[in-house]
PDB file of C-alpha atoms in Angstrom:
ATOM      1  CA  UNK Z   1       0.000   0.000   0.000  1.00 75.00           C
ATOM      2  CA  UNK Z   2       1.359   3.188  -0.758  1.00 83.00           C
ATOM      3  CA  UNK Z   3       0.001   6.874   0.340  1.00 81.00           C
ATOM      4  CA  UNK Z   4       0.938  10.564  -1.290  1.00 90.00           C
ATOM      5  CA  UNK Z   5       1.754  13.487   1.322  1.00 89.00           C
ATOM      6  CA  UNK Z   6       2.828  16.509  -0.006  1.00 93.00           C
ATOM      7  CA  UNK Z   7       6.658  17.961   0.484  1.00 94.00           C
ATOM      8  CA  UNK Z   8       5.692  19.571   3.808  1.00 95.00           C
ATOM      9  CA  UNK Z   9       4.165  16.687   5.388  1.00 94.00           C
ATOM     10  CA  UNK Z  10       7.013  14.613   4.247  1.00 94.00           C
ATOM     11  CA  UNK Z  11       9.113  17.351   6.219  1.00 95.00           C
ATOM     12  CA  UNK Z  12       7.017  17.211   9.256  1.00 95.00           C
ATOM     13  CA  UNK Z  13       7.070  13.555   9.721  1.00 94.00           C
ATOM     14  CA  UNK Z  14      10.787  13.556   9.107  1.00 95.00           C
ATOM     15  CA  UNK Z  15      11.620  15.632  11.591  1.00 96.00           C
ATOM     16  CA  UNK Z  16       9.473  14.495  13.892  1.00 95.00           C
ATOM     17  CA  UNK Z  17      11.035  10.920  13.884  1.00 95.00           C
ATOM     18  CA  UNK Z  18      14.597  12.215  13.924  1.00 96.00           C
ATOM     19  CA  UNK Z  19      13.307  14.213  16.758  1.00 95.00           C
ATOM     20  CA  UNK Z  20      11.972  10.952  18.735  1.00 94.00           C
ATOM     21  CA  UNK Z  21      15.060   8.757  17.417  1.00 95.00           C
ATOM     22  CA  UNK Z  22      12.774   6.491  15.446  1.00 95.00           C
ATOM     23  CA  UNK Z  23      12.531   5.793  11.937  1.00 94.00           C
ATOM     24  CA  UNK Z  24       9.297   7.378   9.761  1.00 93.00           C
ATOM     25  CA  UNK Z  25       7.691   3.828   9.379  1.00 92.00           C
ATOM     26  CA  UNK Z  26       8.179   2.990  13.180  1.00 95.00           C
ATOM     27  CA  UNK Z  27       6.659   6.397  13.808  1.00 94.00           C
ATOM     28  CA  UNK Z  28       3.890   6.382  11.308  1.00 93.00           C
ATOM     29  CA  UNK Z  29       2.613   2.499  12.028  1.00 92.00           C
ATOM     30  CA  UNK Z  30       2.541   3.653  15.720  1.00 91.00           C
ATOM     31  CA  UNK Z  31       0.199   6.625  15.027  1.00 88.00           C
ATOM     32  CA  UNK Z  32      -2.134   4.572  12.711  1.00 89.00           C
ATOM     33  CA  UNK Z  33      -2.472   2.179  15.374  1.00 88.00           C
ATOM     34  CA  UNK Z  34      -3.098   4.721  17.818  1.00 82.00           C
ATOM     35  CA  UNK Z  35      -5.900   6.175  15.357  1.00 82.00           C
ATOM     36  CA  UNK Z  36      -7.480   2.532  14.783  1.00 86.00           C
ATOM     37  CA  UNK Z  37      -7.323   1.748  18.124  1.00 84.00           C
ATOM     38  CA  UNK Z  38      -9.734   4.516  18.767  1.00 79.00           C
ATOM     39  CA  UNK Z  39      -8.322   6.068  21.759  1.00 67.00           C
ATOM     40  CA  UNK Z  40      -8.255   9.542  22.665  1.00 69.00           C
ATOM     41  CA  UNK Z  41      -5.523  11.499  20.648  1.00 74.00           C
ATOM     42  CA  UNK Z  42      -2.696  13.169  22.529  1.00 76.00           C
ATOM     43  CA  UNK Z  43      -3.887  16.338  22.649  1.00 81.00           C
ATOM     44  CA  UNK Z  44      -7.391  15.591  23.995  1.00 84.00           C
ATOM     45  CA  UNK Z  45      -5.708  13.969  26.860  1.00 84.00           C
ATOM     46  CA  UNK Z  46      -3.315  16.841  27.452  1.00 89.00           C
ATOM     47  CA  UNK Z  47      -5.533  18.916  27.643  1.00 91.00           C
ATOM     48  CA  UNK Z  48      -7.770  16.574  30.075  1.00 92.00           C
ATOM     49  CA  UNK Z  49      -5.285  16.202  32.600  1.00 94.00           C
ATOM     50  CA  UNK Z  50      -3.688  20.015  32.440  1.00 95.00           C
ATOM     51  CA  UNK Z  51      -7.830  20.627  33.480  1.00 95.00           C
ATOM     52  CA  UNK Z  52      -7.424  18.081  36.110  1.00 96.00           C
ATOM     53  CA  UNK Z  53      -4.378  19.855  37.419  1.00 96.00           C
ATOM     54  CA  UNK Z  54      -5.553  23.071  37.444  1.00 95.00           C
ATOM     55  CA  UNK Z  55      -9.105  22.786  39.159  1.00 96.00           C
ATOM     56  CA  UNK Z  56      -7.260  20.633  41.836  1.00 97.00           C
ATOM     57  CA  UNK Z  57      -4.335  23.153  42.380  1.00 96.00           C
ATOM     58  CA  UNK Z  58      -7.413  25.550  42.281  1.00 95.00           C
ATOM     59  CA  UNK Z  59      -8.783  23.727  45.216  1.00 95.00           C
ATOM     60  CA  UNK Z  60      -6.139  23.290  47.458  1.00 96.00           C
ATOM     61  CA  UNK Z  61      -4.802  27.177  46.719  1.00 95.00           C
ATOM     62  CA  UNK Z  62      -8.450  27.392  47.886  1.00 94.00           C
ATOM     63  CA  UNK Z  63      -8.214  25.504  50.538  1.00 95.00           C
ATOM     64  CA  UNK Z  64      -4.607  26.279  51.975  1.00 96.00           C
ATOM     65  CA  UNK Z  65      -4.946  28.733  55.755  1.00 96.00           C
ATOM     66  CA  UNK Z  66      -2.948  31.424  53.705  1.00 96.00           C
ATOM     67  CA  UNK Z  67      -5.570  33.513  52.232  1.00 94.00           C
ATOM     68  CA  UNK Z  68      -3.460  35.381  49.776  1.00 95.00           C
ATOM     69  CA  UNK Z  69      -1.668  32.373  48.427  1.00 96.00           C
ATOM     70  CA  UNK Z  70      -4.210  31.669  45.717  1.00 95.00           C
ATOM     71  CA  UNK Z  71      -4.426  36.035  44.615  1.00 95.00           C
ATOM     72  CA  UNK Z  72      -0.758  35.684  44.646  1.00 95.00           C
ATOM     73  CA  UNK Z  73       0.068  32.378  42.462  1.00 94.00           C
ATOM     74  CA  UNK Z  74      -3.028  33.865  39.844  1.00 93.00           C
ATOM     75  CA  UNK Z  75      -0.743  37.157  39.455  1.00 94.00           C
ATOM     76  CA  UNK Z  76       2.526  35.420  39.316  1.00 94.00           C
ATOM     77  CA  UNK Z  77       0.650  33.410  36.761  1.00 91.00           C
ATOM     78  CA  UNK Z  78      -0.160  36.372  34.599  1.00 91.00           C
ATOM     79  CA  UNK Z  79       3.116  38.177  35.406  1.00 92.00           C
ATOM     80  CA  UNK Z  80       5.162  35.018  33.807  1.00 91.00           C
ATOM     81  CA  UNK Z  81       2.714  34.512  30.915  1.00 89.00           C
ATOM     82  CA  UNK Z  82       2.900  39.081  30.195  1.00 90.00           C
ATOM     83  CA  UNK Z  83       6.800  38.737  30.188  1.00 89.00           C
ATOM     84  CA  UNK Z  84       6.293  36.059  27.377  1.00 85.00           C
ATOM     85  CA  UNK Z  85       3.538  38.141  25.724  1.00 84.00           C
ATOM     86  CA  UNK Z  86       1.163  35.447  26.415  1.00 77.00           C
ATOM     87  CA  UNK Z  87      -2.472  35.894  27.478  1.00 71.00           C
ATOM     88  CA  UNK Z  88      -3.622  33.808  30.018  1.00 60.00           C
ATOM     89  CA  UNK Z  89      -7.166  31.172  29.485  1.00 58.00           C
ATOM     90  CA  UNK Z  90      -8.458  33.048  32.661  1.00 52.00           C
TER      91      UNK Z  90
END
C-alpha cells in the first residue's frame, strides 16, 4: 500500500522521527495504530489532565490557611505569561 503526502508533510514527519530517534515507518505504524485503536488522541488527553491539574491546584490554593496564596500564584501566573507576551485562558 502506498500513500501521497505533499513535500511539507514529508518534512514534518521527518523531523518528527529524527526528533523521537525512530525511523518514519516505526513512527507512522505507531500513530495509525493509535488512530485505529480509537483512543483519545494526545492532545485531547493533554488537555484533560492540564484541566485536572488546574481545578485541583485551584482547590487546594483554595483551601490552603494562607488567604493570599491563591491572589498571589493567579498574578505570578499572569506576570510570567505578560513577560512572554502570552495571554492567560483566565
Amino acid at each position: 500500500m502506498n500513500f501521497r503526502v505533499g513535500d511539507q508533510m514529508r518534512a514534518d514527519i521527518l523531523a518528527l522521527a529524527a526528533e523521537r530517534n525512530t525511523d518514519t515507518g516505526k513512527l507512522l505504524r505507531a500513530m495509525v495504530r493509535r488512530e485505529l485503536a480509537g483512543g483519545p488522541d494526545q492532545v485531547t488527553e493533554q488537555r484533560e489532565q492540564i484541566l485536572f491539574i488546574a481545578i485541583a491546584m485551584d482547590g487546594l490554593l483554595n483551601a490552603h490557611p494562607d488567604p493570599e496564596l491563591r491572589p498571589t500564584m493567579i498574578r505570578l501566573w499572569r506576570e510570567r505569561l505578560a513577560e512572554e507576551g502570552r495571554s492567560d485562558a483566565a
